[in-house]
């Protein structure tokens, strides 16, 4: 692990069995699986080196953070003018994990919130850790609705890999027996608090199909040293996960996959290495390796391997392929279908409801639970729940908590008094809606405009359309009626459509499919046109479902590495 010096004169020292581009959630998994199977693996990461434990704000208390954790408007204007359009996002305690807009610019035809960080570990450091399985309701959806293309896999193809990924990751959760979000290999759930439990029971009385379950999250409620390999430990419910956890209480590339990969002795991790393109050999019809710019020295380097895993994130991977142009592939490597960069999806949100729940004023709880509840999709999952006004569905993430009484405007003694008095329980929930794969929702490169690394600027052109807008109205109405069912008062709803990207679940720009004419990847995540390139980040997704997607990327990654390994053994790659 760490910087290696490379002998540029001989190819032996720059040739590997496998190259993994990106060190985030999916790249970490790819590298671990490859290394465990004995493949000498080079992991390339465009951002700086970060090692587990190097989390500068992890142990700071609120009063130790500058400006009460608020980033000044001058700094936002200079560096985070797009990243901070989600006003909840950039703070003093996490800004070092967020890509600066002036350093990493992009263009928009329609607003697109491309939220990310460039450093070893990628967004595995800051992610919300919610993990939900997809089901055949999702994998069959495009076929049944007659839109886009059919997924080339079904739940049974990925099920054992969900088992495998969840077991290693460590996902806490409660079994509910729901077909739309199948149960997994769970660690003990983080219990609902009294208000959340009451909410669950009251909603079940009126709406038996709406299940309020503890969020399923990659936090170790039970640490098993022989299973949760890496540098991990029991979650101490500090609720500071997004700063990085020095205890290894949740799954990240830094706490889990990278240390396991490094332990094998097969990993070479090279930070500060931006992959600009993939090299293709017309004779063998295979990729030979990657071109890299060292961001510290400015040097252009080449590295070679038998197989390449692209895990630079949905947008990052697609940008590399679109930039890999040749006579054979003038519109980007593996783009004979013309679908590369199209069908961008995300979940759309900015809709939900919150309210006061009376009746629990004498109840309190200890600890800082790093999650709340989840309400799986209940629309369009069977004939009884079929809607006429839109297809697909939505789920909710929410929580109930007792907030202090202060109104935010008090000062001095009055303020101190008010914050010592706990206010009533409030319940809030945000709806995550499915976005359909539209060919017209796309990204492309502007080859006439380059960033400071010499990369063409990405332009986004994607928006919510009719189906999403109809779904949103119902999503908000259902949130309000559930709060009402539980006897809440002061119910407030919101429906402010967010830009694509805002849910930070970008997907779909190199989709899987059965037909090379209409999709980029086959059922093993191989590029149809170039079989020794595998793409297992979110760009491979054929539809977006309603569930947070990262555990599915991990399962698909482990499955693809297993396949690649077997194909290499057979001499097929
Ligand atoms: C605040 C927040 C909350 C989230 N909550 C959840 C959640 O609850 N559940 C869930 O499932 N998902 C969640 N996500 C989304 C989740 O983080 C992503 O889906 C996941 O990280 C994607 O994994 P990835 O490997 O594709 O990309 P990333 O984790 O983004 O990693 C990609 C890596 O590739 C590197 N890279 C990019 N381009 C290049 C290049 N050209 N050369 C070399 N390296 C490159 C990047 O620097 C980065 O390190 C959340 C994200 C955020 C930010």
Coordinates of C-alpha atoms and ligand atoms in Angstrom, one line a residue:
X1 CA 0.0 0.0 0.0
X2 CA 1.4 3.5 -0.6
X3 CA 3.5 5.1 -3.3
X4 CA 5.7 2.8 -5.4
X5 CA 8.4 4.1 -7.7
X6 CA 7.9 2.7 -11.2
X7 CA 10.6 1.7 -13.6
X8 CA 9.2 3.3 -16.8
X9 CA 11.8 1.7 -19.0
X10 CA 10.7 -1.9 -18.7
X11 CA 7.1 -3.0 -19.1
X12 CA 7.4 -5.8 -16.5
X13 CA 7.3 -3.4 -13.6
X14 CA 4.2 -1.6 -14.9
X15 CA 2.3 -4.7 -15.9
X16 CA -0.3 -6.3 -13.6
X17 CA -2.8 -9.1 -13.7
X18 CA -5.6 -6.6 -13.1
X19 CA -6.1 -2.8 -12.9
X20 CA -8.9 -1.3 -10.8
X21 CA -9.8 2.3 -11.5
X22 CA -11.1 4.0 -8.4
X23 CA -10.8 3.2 -4.6
X24 CA -14.4 3.9 -3.5
X25 CA -17.1 1.4 -2.5
X26 CA -17.0 -0.7 -5.7
X27 CA -13.3 -0.3 -6.4
X28 CA -12.4 -1.4 -2.9
X29 CA -14.5 -4.5 -3.4
X30 CA -13.0 -5.3 -6.8
X31 CA -9.5 -5.0 -5.5
X32 CA -10.1 -7.1 -2.5
X33 CA -11.8 -9.9 -4.5
X34 CA -9.0 -9.9 -7.2
X35 CA -6.2 -9.9 -4.6
X36 CA -7.8 -12.7 -2.6
X37 CA -7.8 -14.8 -5.8
X38 CA -4.0 -14.2 -6.2
X39 CA -4.1 -11.5 -8.9
X40 CA -1.4 -8.8 -8.8
X41 CA -3.7 -5.8 -8.8
X42 CA -3.0 -2.1 -9.4
X43 CA -5.5 0.2 -7.9
X44 CA -5.5 3.7 -9.4
X45 CA -7.0 6.6 -7.5
X46 CA -7.1 10.2 -8.8
X47 CA -7.3 11.7 -5.3
X48 CA -4.8 11.9 -2.4
X49 CA -3.7 9.2 -0.1
X50 CA -5.8 8.6 3.0
X51 CA -5.2 5.8 5.5
X52 CA -7.7 4.4 8.0
X53 CA -7.6 6.5 11.1
X54 CA -6.6 9.7 9.2
X55 CA -9.9 11.4 9.9
X56 CA -9.0 14.9 11.1
X57 CA -12.4 15.9 12.6
X58 CA -13.5 12.5 14.0
X59 CA -13.0 13.3 17.6
X60 CA -13.8 17.0 17.7
X61 CA -16.7 18.1 19.9
X62 CA -19.2 20.7 18.6
X63 CA -17.4 23.6 20.3
X64 CA -14.1 22.7 18.8
X65 CA -15.3 23.1 15.2
X66 CA -14.7 26.4 13.5
X67 CA -17.8 28.7 13.1
X68 CA -20.1 26.3 14.8
X69 CA -19.4 23.9 11.9
X70 CA -20.7 26.3 9.3
X71 CA -18.5 26.9 6.2
X72 CA -18.3 30.6 5.4
X73 CA -20.2 32.0 2.5
X74 CA -16.9 33.3 1.0
X75 CA -15.5 29.7 1.1
X76 CA -18.7 28.3 -0.4
X77 CA -18.6 30.9 -3.2
X78 CA -14.9 30.1 -3.9
X79 CA -14.9 26.3 -3.7
X80 CA -18.3 24.7 -3.1
X81 CA -20.8 26.7 -5.2
X82 CA -22.3 23.5 -6.7
X83 CA -21.5 21.0 -4.0
X84 CA -23.3 23.2 -1.4
X85 CA -26.5 23.7 -3.4
X86 CA -27.6 20.8 -1.2
X87 CA -27.5 23.2 1.8
X88 CA -27.2 20.4 4.4
X89 CA -24.1 19.0 2.9
X90 CA -20.8 21.0 3.2
X91 CA -19.6 21.6 6.8
X92 CA -16.4 22.3 8.6
X93 CA -16.3 18.7 9.8
X94 CA -16.5 17.1 6.4
X95 CA -15.4 19.7 3.8
X96 CA -12.0 17.9 3.3
X97 CA -14.0 14.9 1.8
X98 CA -15.8 17.0 -0.8
X99 CA -14.4 17.8 -4.3
X100 CA -13.9 21.5 -4.8
X101 CA -15.9 22.9 -7.7
X102 CA -13.2 25.2 -8.8
X103 CA -10.7 22.3 -9.0
X104 CA -13.2 19.8 -10.6
X105 CA -15.6 21.8 -12.8
X106 CA -18.5 20.5 -14.8
X107 CA -21.2 22.1 -17.0
X108 CA -25.0 21.7 -16.9
X109 CA -27.7 22.1 -19.5
X110 CA -30.0 21.2 -16.7
X111 CA -28.8 21.5 -13.1
X112 CA -27.1 18.3 -12.0
X113 CA -25.8 17.9 -8.4
X114 CA -22.6 15.8 -8.9
X115 CA -21.6 15.3 -5.3
X116 CA -18.3 13.4 -4.7
X117 CA -14.9 13.4 -3.1
X118 CA -11.5 12.5 -4.7
X119 CA -9.3 10.7 -2.2
X120 CA -8.5 7.1 -1.4
X121 CA -11.8 5.6 -0.2
X122 CA -14.0 7.8 -2.4
X123 CA -17.5 8.2 -1.0
X124 CA -17.2 5.1 1.1
X125 CA -16.1 7.5 3.8
X126 CA -19.1 9.8 3.7
X127 CA -21.9 7.5 2.6
X128 CA -25.1 7.1 4.6
X129 CA -24.6 3.3 4.8
X130 CA -28.2 2.3 4.1
X131 CA -28.2 -1.2 2.4
X132 CA -31.3 -2.7 0.8
X133 CA -31.5 -5.6 -1.5
X134 CA -33.2 -5.1 -4.9
X135 CA -35.8 -7.8 -5.9
X136 CA -37.4 -9.2 -9.0
X137 CA -39.9 -6.4 -8.8
X138 CA -36.9 -4.2 -9.9
X139 CA -35.1 -6.6 -12.2
X140 CA -38.3 -7.4 -14.1
X141 CA -39.6 -3.9 -14.2
X142 CA -38.3 -2.6 -17.5
X143 CA -39.5 -5.8 -19.3
X144 CA -43.0 -5.6 -17.7
X145 CA -43.4 -1.9 -18.4
X146 CA -41.9 -2.2 -21.9
X147 CA -39.4 0.6 -21.4
X148 CA -35.7 0.9 -21.9
X149 CA -34.1 -2.6 -22.0
X150 CA -34.5 -5.7 -19.8
X151 CA -32.0 -6.4 -17.1
X152 CA -30.0 -9.4 -18.2
X153 CA -30.0 -10.8 -14.6
X154 CA -32.7 -11.7 -12.1
X155 CA -32.7 -11.8 -8.3
X156 CA -31.5 -15.5 -8.2
X157 CA -28.3 -14.5 -10.1
X158 CA -27.3 -11.9 -7.5
X159 CA -28.8 -13.4 -4.3
X160 CA -25.7 -15.5 -3.3
X161 CA -23.6 -12.4 -3.9
X162 CA -25.8 -10.3 -1.7
X163 CA -25.3 -12.9 1.0
X164 CA -21.6 -12.7 0.5
X165 CA -21.3 -8.9 0.4
X166 CA -23.6 -8.3 3.4
X167 CA -21.8 -10.9 5.5
X168 CA -18.4 -9.2 4.9
X169 CA -19.7 -5.7 5.1
X170 CA -21.8 -6.3 8.3
X171 CA -25.3 -4.9 7.8
X172 CA -27.6 -4.4 10.8
X173 CA -31.3 -4.9 10.1
X174 CA -34.6 -6.6 11.0
X175 CA -36.2 -9.3 8.9
X176 CA -39.6 -8.4 7.6
X177 CA -40.3 -11.0 5.0
X178 CA -41.1 -8.5 2.3
X179 CA -40.8 -9.5 -1.4
X180 CA -40.0 -5.9 -2.5
X181 CA -36.9 -5.6 -0.2
X182 CA -35.8 -9.2 0.5
X183 CA -34.3 -9.9 3.9
X184 CA -30.5 -10.4 4.1
X185 CA -27.8 -11.6 6.3
X186 CA -28.3 -9.2 9.1
X187 CA -26.5 -8.3 12.3
X188 CA -28.9 -7.3 15.2
X189 CA -31.0 -4.2 14.2
X190 CA -30.6 -0.8 15.9
X191 CA -33.8 -0.7 17.7
X192 CA -36.5 1.8 16.9
X193 CA -37.0 4.4 19.7
X194 CA -40.3 4.5 21.5
X195 CA -41.8 7.1 19.1
X196 CA -40.6 5.2 16.0
X197 CA -42.0 1.9 17.5
X198 CA -45.4 3.6 18.1
X199 CA -45.4 5.0 14.6
X200 CA -44.7 1.5 13.2
X201 CA -47.6 0.0 15.2
X202 CA -50.1 2.8 14.4
X203 CA -49.4 2.8 10.7
X204 CA -49.6 -1.0 10.6
X205 CA -53.2 -0.8 12.0
X206 CA -54.4 1.5 9.2
X207 CA -52.0 0.5 6.4
X208 CA -50.9 -3.1 6.9
X209 CA -48.6 -3.0 3.8
X210 CA -46.6 -0.1 5.0
X211 CA -43.8 -1.3 7.1
X212 CA -41.7 0.9 9.3
X213 CA -38.4 -1.0 10.0
X214 CA -35.1 0.0 11.5
X215 CA -32.8 1.3 8.7
X216 CA -30.6 -1.4 7.4
X217 CA -27.1 0.0 7.7
X218 CA -23.5 -1.0 7.4
X219 CA -22.7 -0.3 11.0
X220 CA -21.4 -3.2 13.1
X221 CA -23.9 -3.7 15.9
X222 CA -22.0 -6.9 16.5
X223 CA -18.3 -7.2 15.7
X224 CA -17.1 -10.6 14.6
X225 CA -13.3 -10.4 14.1
X226 CA -13.1 -13.5 11.9
X227 CA -15.8 -12.2 9.5
X228 CA -15.5 -8.4 9.6
X229 CA -11.9 -8.4 8.4
X230 CA -9.9 -5.2 8.0
X231 CA -9.5 -2.7 10.7
X232 CA -12.9 -2.7 12.3
X233 CA -14.7 -2.7 15.6
X234 CA -18.1 -2.4 17.2
X235 CA -20.1 0.7 16.4
X236 CA -20.3 3.0 19.5
X237 CA -23.3 5.0 18.2
X238 CA -21.4 8.2 18.1
X239 CA -23.3 9.3 15.0
X240 CA -20.3 11.0 13.4
X241 CA -19.9 8.4 10.6
X242 CA -19.5 10.9 7.8
X243 CA -16.3 12.3 9.4
X244 CA -14.7 8.8 9.1
X245 CA -14.7 6.4 12.1
X246 CA -11.4 5.8 13.8
X247 CA -13.1 2.7 15.5
X248 CA -13.9 1.2 12.1
X249 CA -17.5 1.0 13.3
X250 CA -18.9 1.1 9.8
X251 CA -17.9 -0.3 6.4
X252 CA -15.6 1.8 4.2
X253 CA -12.9 1.0 1.7
X254 CA -10.4 2.3 4.3
X255 CA -11.6 0.2 7.2
X256 CA -12.5 -3.0 5.3
X257 CA -11.7 -3.8 1.7
X258 CA -8.3 -2.0 1.2
X259 CA -6.6 -3.5 4.3
X260 CA -7.8 -7.0 3.4
X261 CA -6.5 -6.5 -0.2
X262 CA -3.2 -5.1 1.1
X263 CA -2.8 -8.1 3.5
X264 CA -2.6 -10.5 0.5
X265 CA 0.6 -8.8 -0.7
X266 CA -1.0 -8.5 -4.2
X267 CA -2.2 -4.9 -4.0
X268 CA -0.4 -1.8 -5.3
X269 CA -2.3 1.3 -4.5
X270 CA -1.3 4.4 -6.5
X271 CA -3.0 7.6 -5.4
X272 CA -2.7 10.9 -7.2
X273 CA -3.2 9.0 -10.5
X274 CA -6.0 10.1 -12.7
X275 CA -6.9 7.7 -15.5
X276 CA -7.4 9.6 -18.6
X277 CA -8.2 6.8 -21.0
X278 CA -8.1 3.1 -21.7
X279 CA -5.9 1.7 -24.4
X280 CA -7.4 -0.7 -27.0
X281 CA -5.7 -3.1 -29.3
X282 CA -7.6 -3.6 -32.6
X283 CA -5.9 -6.9 -33.3
X284 CA -6.8 -8.7 -30.1
X285 CA -9.9 -6.6 -29.6
X286 CA -8.9 -6.2 -26.0
X287 CA -7.9 -3.4 -23.7
X288 CA -4.2 -3.4 -23.0
X289 CA -4.0 -1.0 -20.1
X290 CA -4.6 2.6 -19.1
X291 CA -3.1 6.0 -19.5
X292 CA -2.6 7.9 -16.3
X293 CA -1.6 11.5 -15.4
X294 CA 0.3 11.8 -12.1
X295 CA -1.4 14.8 -10.6
X296 CA 1.7 15.7 -8.5
X297 CA 4.4 15.5 -11.2
X298 CA 2.2 16.0 -14.3
X299 CA 3.9 13.0 -15.9
X300 CA 1.8 10.8 -18.3
X301 CA 2.2 7.1 -17.5
X302 CA 1.0 3.9 -19.0
X303 CA 0.1 0.7 -17.0
X304 CA -0.9 -2.6 -18.5
X305 CA -3.0 -5.6 -17.4
X306 CA -5.0 -8.6 -18.6
X307 CA -8.2 -7.3 -17.2
X308 CA -9.5 -3.8 -16.1
X309 CA -12.2 -3.1 -13.6
X310 CA -13.7 0.4 -14.0
X311 CA -14.9 1.6 -10.6
X312 CA -14.4 5.4 -10.9
X313 CA -18.1 5.9 -10.1
X314 CA -20.9 6.2 -12.6
X315 CA -19.9 9.5 -14.0
X316 CA -16.1 9.0 -13.6
X317 CA -16.1 5.7 -15.4
X318 CA -18.3 6.9 -18.3
X319 CA -16.1 9.9 -18.7
X320 CA -13.0 7.7 -19.1
X321 CA -14.7 5.6 -21.7
X322 CA -16.0 8.5 -23.6
X323 CA -12.5 10.0 -23.6
X324 CA -11.0 6.7 -25.0
X325 CA -11.5 7.3 -28.7
X326 CA -10.0 5.4 -31.6
X327 CA -10.9 4.7 -35.2
X328 CA -12.7 1.7 -34.1
X329 CA -14.6 3.5 -31.4
X330 CA -14.8 7.2 -32.4
X331 CA -17.6 7.9 -29.9
X332 CA -15.9 6.2 -26.9
X333 CA -14.6 2.8 -26.1
X334 CA -17.3 0.1 -26.0
X335 CA -19.9 2.5 -27.4
X336 CA -21.0 0.7 -30.5
X337 CA -24.6 0.9 -29.1
X338 CA -24.5 4.7 -28.7
X339 CA -25.9 4.3 -25.2
X340 CA -22.7 5.3 -23.3
X341 CA -23.5 8.4 -21.3
X342 CA -27.2 8.0 -21.7
X343 CA -30.0 6.8 -19.4
X344 CA -28.6 8.7 -16.3
X345 CA -30.7 7.9 -13.3
X346 CA -30.7 8.9 -9.6
X347 CA -33.4 8.9 -7.0
X348 CA -35.3 12.1 -6.8
X349 CA -36.2 13.5 -3.5
X350 CA -36.9 16.9 -1.8
X351 CA -40.3 15.5 -0.9
X352 CA -41.6 14.3 2.4
X353 CA -43.3 15.3 5.6
X354 CA -42.6 16.0 9.3
X355 CA -44.8 16.5 12.3
X356 CA -45.0 16.5 16.1
X357 CA -45.9 13.3 17.9
X358 CA -47.6 14.0 21.2
X359 CA -47.7 11.6 24.1
X360 CA -44.1 10.6 24.8
X361 CA -43.0 13.7 26.8
X362 CA -41.8 11.5 29.7
X363 CA -39.7 9.2 27.5
X364 CA -36.0 9.7 26.6
X365 CA -33.2 7.6 25.2
X366 CA -29.4 7.4 25.4
X367 CA -26.8 7.2 22.7
X368 CA -26.7 8.6 19.3
X369 CA -28.2 6.2 16.9
X370 CA -26.6 6.8 13.5
X371 CA -29.9 6.0 11.6
X372 CA -33.6 6.1 11.9
X373 CA -36.3 4.0 10.1
X374 CA -36.9 2.9 6.6
X375 CA -40.3 2.4 4.9
X376 CA -39.9 0.1 1.8
X377 CA -41.9 0.7 -1.3
X378 CA -45.6 -0.2 -1.2
X379 CA -46.8 1.1 -4.5
X380 CA -47.0 -0.9 -7.7
X381 CA -45.7 -4.1 -6.1
X382 CA -48.8 -6.1 -7.0
X383 CA -52.3 -5.7 -8.6
X384 CA -53.8 -4.3 -5.4
X385 CA -51.2 -1.5 -5.1
X386 CA -51.3 -0.7 -8.8
X387 CA -51.5 3.1 -9.7
X388 CA -53.0 4.5 -12.8
X389 CA -51.1 7.8 -12.7
X390 CA -47.5 6.5 -12.6
X391 CA -45.3 3.4 -12.8
X392 CA -42.7 2.3 -10.2
X393 CA -42.6 3.6 -6.6
X394 CA -40.8 5.2 -3.7
X395 CA -39.4 4.4 -0.2
X396 CA -38.8 6.6 2.8
X397 CA -35.9 7.3 5.1
X398 CA -36.8 9.0 8.4
X399 CA -36.4 9.2 12.1
X400 CA -38.1 10.4 15.3
X401 CA -36.2 12.4 17.8
X402 CA -36.7 14.6 20.7
X403 CA -35.3 18.0 19.9
X404 CA -34.5 20.7 22.5
X405 CA -36.9 23.4 23.0
X406 CA -34.7 26.4 21.9
X407 CA -36.2 28.2 18.9
X408 CA -32.8 29.1 17.5
X409 CA -33.2 32.8 18.2
X410 CA -32.7 33.0 22.0
X411 CA -29.4 34.1 23.5
X412 CA -27.7 34.0 26.9
X413 CA -29.5 32.6 29.9
X414 CA -32.8 32.2 28.2
X415 CA -31.1 30.1 25.5
X416 CA -29.3 27.9 28.1
X417 CA -32.6 27.3 29.9
X418 CA -34.5 26.4 26.8
X419 CA -31.9 23.8 25.5
X420 CA -32.1 22.0 28.9
X421 CA -35.8 21.4 28.3
X422 CA -36.4 18.6 25.9
X423 CA -39.1 19.4 23.3
X424 CA -41.7 16.9 22.1
X425 CA -40.9 14.1 19.7
X426 CA -40.8 15.1 16.0
X427 CA -41.1 12.6 13.2
X428 CA -39.7 13.4 9.8
X429 CA -39.3 11.4 6.6
X430 CA -37.9 11.9 3.2
X431 CA -39.2 10.1 0.1
X432 CA -36.8 8.5 -2.4
X433 CA -38.5 8.1 -5.7
X434 CA -37.5 6.0 -8.7
X435 CA -36.4 7.8 -11.8
X436 CA -36.9 6.0 -15.1
X437 CA -34.1 5.4 -17.6
X438 CA -34.6 8.0 -20.3
X439 CA -32.3 7.9 -23.3
X440 CA -32.5 11.7 -23.4
X441 CA -31.1 12.1 -19.8
X442 CA -27.4 12.1 -20.5
X443 CA -23.9 13.3 -20.0
X444 CA -21.3 14.0 -22.6
X445 CA -17.8 15.5 -22.9
X446 CA -16.8 18.9 -24.3
X447 CA -13.5 18.2 -26.0
X448 CA -13.0 21.9 -26.6
X449 CA -12.8 22.7 -22.9
X450 CA -10.4 21.1 -20.6
X451 CA -9.9 21.1 -16.8
X452 CA -6.5 21.6 -15.1
X453 CA -5.7 17.9 -15.5
X454 CA -6.3 18.1 -19.2
X455 CA -9.6 16.2 -19.1
X456 CA -12.5 17.3 -21.3
X457 CA -15.3 18.9 -19.2
X458 CA -18.4 16.8 -18.5
X459 CA -21.7 18.3 -19.4
X460 CA -25.0 17.0 -17.8
X461 CA -28.4 17.2 -19.5
X462 CA -30.9 15.3 -17.4
X463 CA -34.2 16.1 -15.7
X464 CA -37.3 14.7 -14.0
X465 CA -40.2 14.1 -16.3
X466 CA -43.9 13.3 -16.2
X467 CA -43.8 10.0 -14.4
X468 CA -41.6 11.4 -11.6
X469 CA -43.8 14.4 -11.1
X470 CA -46.9 12.3 -10.7
X471 CA -45.1 9.9 -8.3
X472 CA -44.0 12.8 -6.2
X473 CA -47.5 14.0 -5.5
X474 CA -48.5 10.6 -4.2
X475 CA -45.2 10.2 -2.2
X476 CA -45.9 13.4 -0.3
X477 CA -49.6 12.5 0.3
X478 CA -48.7 9.0 1.7
X479 CA -46.1 10.5 4.1
X480 CA -48.7 12.9 5.5
X481 CA -51.4 10.3 5.8
X482 CA -49.1 8.0 7.7
X483 CA -48.2 10.8 10.2
X484 CA -51.9 11.4 10.5
X485 CA -52.6 7.8 11.2
X486 CA -50.2 7.9 14.1
X487 CA -52.0 10.9 15.7
X488 CA -49.3 13.5 14.8
X489 CA -50.1 17.2 14.9
X490 CA -48.6 20.1 13.0
X491 CA -48.1 18.0 9.8
X492 CA -46.0 19.9 7.3
X493 CA -45.2 18.5 3.8
X494 CA -42.7 19.6 1.1
X495 CA -42.4 18.9 -2.6
X496 CA -39.5 20.7 -4.0
X497 CA -38.2 18.7 -6.9
X498 CA -34.4 18.4 -6.7
X499 CA -32.0 18.2 -9.6
X500 CA -30.9 14.8 -10.8
X501 CA -27.8 13.8 -8.8
X502 CA -29.0 15.3 -5.5
X503 CA -29.8 11.9 -4.0
X504 CA -26.1 11.0 -4.8
X505 CA -27.2 7.7 -6.3
X506 CA -26.2 8.3 -10.0
X507 CA -26.6 5.3 -12.2
X508 CA -27.1 3.9 -15.7
X509 CA -24.6 5.5 -18.1
X510 CA -23.2 2.2 -19.3
X511 CA -26.1 -0.1 -18.7
X512 CA -26.3 -3.8 -18.7
X513 CA -28.5 -5.6 -21.2
X514 CA -28.9 -8.6 -23.4
X515 CA -28.4 -7.0 -26.7
X516 CA -25.0 -5.3 -27.7
X517 CA -27.0 -3.0 -30.0
X518 CA -28.9 -1.4 -27.1
X519 CA -26.6 -1.8 -24.1
X520 CA -23.0 -1.4 -23.1
X521 CA -22.5 -4.3 -20.7
X522 CA -23.5 -8.0 -20.7
X523 CA -24.8 -10.0 -17.8
X524 CA -21.3 -10.4 -16.3
X525 CA -20.7 -6.6 -16.4
X526 CA -18.2 -7.0 -19.3
X527 CA -18.3 -4.5 -22.1
X528 CA -20.0 -6.3 -25.0
X529 CA -17.4 -4.9 -27.4
X530 CA -14.3 -5.3 -25.2
X531 CA -14.6 -8.4 -23.0
X532 CA -11.6 -7.8 -20.7
X533 CA -13.1 -4.5 -19.3
X534 CA -15.6 -4.9 -16.5
X535 CA -17.7 -2.1 -15.1
X536 CA -19.3 -2.7 -11.8
X537 CA -20.0 0.8 -10.4
X538 CA -23.4 2.4 -10.8
X539 CA -23.0 3.0 -14.5
X540 CA -24.0 -0.6 -15.1
X541 CA -27.5 -0.2 -13.7
X542 CA -30.4 -0.8 -16.1
X543 CA -33.1 0.8 -13.9
X544 CA -32.9 2.7 -10.6
X545 CA -35.4 1.0 -8.3
X546 CA -36.1 2.9 -5.0
X547 CA -33.5 1.3 -2.8
X548 CA -30.1 2.8 -2.1
X549 CA -27.8 1.1 -4.6
X550 CA -24.3 0.6 -3.2
X551 CA -24.8 -2.9 -1.7
X552 CA -25.9 -4.0 -5.2
X553 CA -22.7 -2.6 -6.7
X554 CA -20.7 -4.6 -4.2
X555 CA -22.7 -7.8 -4.9
X556 CA -22.3 -7.3 -8.7
X557 CA -18.6 -6.6 -8.3
X558 CA -17.9 -9.7 -6.3
X559 CA -19.9 -11.7 -8.9
X560 CA -18.0 -10.2 -11.8
X561 CA -14.6 -10.8 -10.2
X562 CA -15.5 -14.4 -9.6
X563 CA -16.5 -14.8 -13.2
X564 CA -13.4 -12.9 -14.5
X565 CA -11.2 -15.1 -12.4
X566 CA -12.8 -18.3 -13.8
X567 CA -12.5 -17.0 -17.3
X568 CA -8.8 -16.1 -16.8
X569 CA -8.3 -19.7 -15.6
X570 CA -9.9 -21.1 -18.7
X571 CA -7.7 -18.9 -20.9
X572 CA -10.8 -17.0 -22.2
X573 CA -9.6 -13.5 -21.2
Ligands
LIG1 C1 -23.6 11.9 1.9 C2 -23.8 10.6 1.1 C3 -24.7 9.7 1.5 C4 -24.9 8.5 0.8 N1 -25.7 7.5 1.4 C5 -25.8 6.3 0.8 C6 -26.6 5.3 1.4 O1 -27.1 5.4 2.5 N2 -26.6 4.1 0.7 C7 -26.1 3.9 -0.5 O2 -26.2 2.8 -1.0 N3 -25.3 4.9 -1.1 C8 -25.2 6.1 -0.5 N4 -24.4 7.0 -1.1 C9 -23.9 6.8 -2.4 C10 -22.6 6.0 -2.3 O3 -21.6 6.7 -1.7 C11 -22.1 5.7 -3.8 O4 -23.2 4.9 -4.4 C12 -20.9 4.8 -3.8 O5 -19.8 5.4 -3.1 C13 -20.5 4.6 -5.2 O6 -19.3 3.7 -5.2 P1 -18.3 3.9 -6.4 O7 -17.2 2.9 -6.1 O8 -19.0 3.7 -7.7 O9 -17.8 5.4 -6.4 P2 -17.1 6.2 -5.3 O10 -17.2 5.7 -3.9 O11 -17.4 7.7 -5.5 O12 -15.5 6.1 -5.7 C14 -15.0 6.4 -6.9 C15 -13.5 6.7 -6.8 O13 -13.0 6.8 -8.1 C16 -12.1 7.9 -8.2 N5 -12.0 8.3 -9.6 C17 -12.9 9.0 -10.3 N6 -12.4 9.2 -11.5 C18 -11.2 8.7 -11.6 C19 -10.2 8.6 -12.6 N7 -10.4 9.1 -13.8 N8 -9.0 8.0 -12.3 C20 -8.8 7.5 -11.1 N9 -9.7 7.5 -10.1 C21 -10.9 8.1 -10.3 C22 -12.7 8.9 -7.3 O14 -11.8 9.9 -6.8 C23 -13.3 8.0 -6.1 O15 -12.3 7.9 -5.1 C24 -24.2 8.2 -0.4 C25 -23.3 9.2 -0.8 C26 -23.1 10.4 -0.1 C27 -22.0 11.3 -0.6

